[in-house]
Amino acid sequence: MSAELARRGVSRRSFLKFCAAMSGVLALPPRYAHLIASALQSSPRVPVIWLNGQDCAGNTEALLRANKPTVAEVILDTLSLDYSEVLMAAAGTQAEAAREATMAKYPNGYIAVVEGSIPLADGGVYCTVGGRAFAEIVKEVCAGALGVIAVGSCAFDGGIPAARGGITGAVGVSGFIKDKKVINLSGCPMNPENLTATIVQYLTLKEFPATDELGRPLFAYGDSVHQRCESLPHFRKKEFVKEWGDAGHRAGWCLYQMGCKGPSTVANCSTIKFNGGTSWPVASGHGCVGCTTPRFWDTMVPFYVEGEPKVIAAPTPVDYQTPVPGSSSGSQSGGDSGPSSSGGGDDGGIGAVEIAGGAVAAAAIVGLGGYLYARSRSANGPGGDGDGPDSD
């Protein structure tokens, strides 16, 4: 670690300041800064398997958004990112072999990071990797992990693929993996500082941070955005923006009446900000949309109308069944057990060709499904399907 810091031009003072900042982010006493420094310099590299499901890779982009080497990057370099579909040079069978090799070499010794939701409908055909349902890969990887971290809103609770009108049966990681603790770093995207802090605590104390009932670390999701917002003094004075671009907007007044969901959202965006602490949405003149809250694509819309989150019924869980590969699949070794998925081949399984065909068919009908859903809402009238306020 010391050599790497020197190579990157990071002074000892900067490193210790980073450790002190991490102890603050984690809500640890100041004396823990030296423990963090010692742990980061002596800990062996921890293997990481980073999986991507139904997602836009926005969390990976957030992780890469730094414009110069930082101490946080050095810390992340102490991890061995053995598998990441977005970042690794290998592809195809070589990439899958790298993941399997890491799992075999470090049983219960690697961190599994999952980005994106997990589709469960129709045997998981709406997201496949290497001819296998993504759900099966998540199950396999998480089973042998020492810790599971779900990054972003899609991995938290299904995100936009799980919003009303979706057909893929998308769920978050903790909605699928029931036998292991999942650390949820919700947000669209998550803040990479929170990922760094989570990993730093594990390297220092050999345990992950305490969480709320939704699995979100309390150090990051303990206070509302509103409580720490720079516009809170304007809220208390009842100085609200009335129209985009008006004098209050230009002066940084409170955006609550323009739809800001800060009072209903727990996150530390207003304190640690984004892009190396440069800014965050409210500082740029845009209200919080509540992206760290459950099902925010449904409960927080419309984003630009004042009001509390809508209360809507939870979606019916999909009865997922492990696909049994057909003889022509070759994507899983023979002898795999588990109930067969309906709609498979002659043996009740799903072959590679059927999976690919299902994915293509899904892509074709998603647009039609959205159109029919919009038509049904229009026909029923505003709120006719029990979804609350009018949608645009």
Coordinates of C-alpha atoms in Angstrom, one line a residue, residues 20 35 137 155 158 168 209 237 351:
A20 CA -10.0 10.1 9.2
L35 CA -7.0 1.4 12.9
I137 CA -25.4 -17.1 -11.7
A155 CA -30.2 -4.4 -7.3
G158 CA -35.8 -4.3 -8.8
T168 CA -39.8 -9.6 -16.4
P209 CA -21.7 -2.0 8.7
K237 CA -38.1 30.5 6.4
G351 CA -32.1 -24.8 -24.0

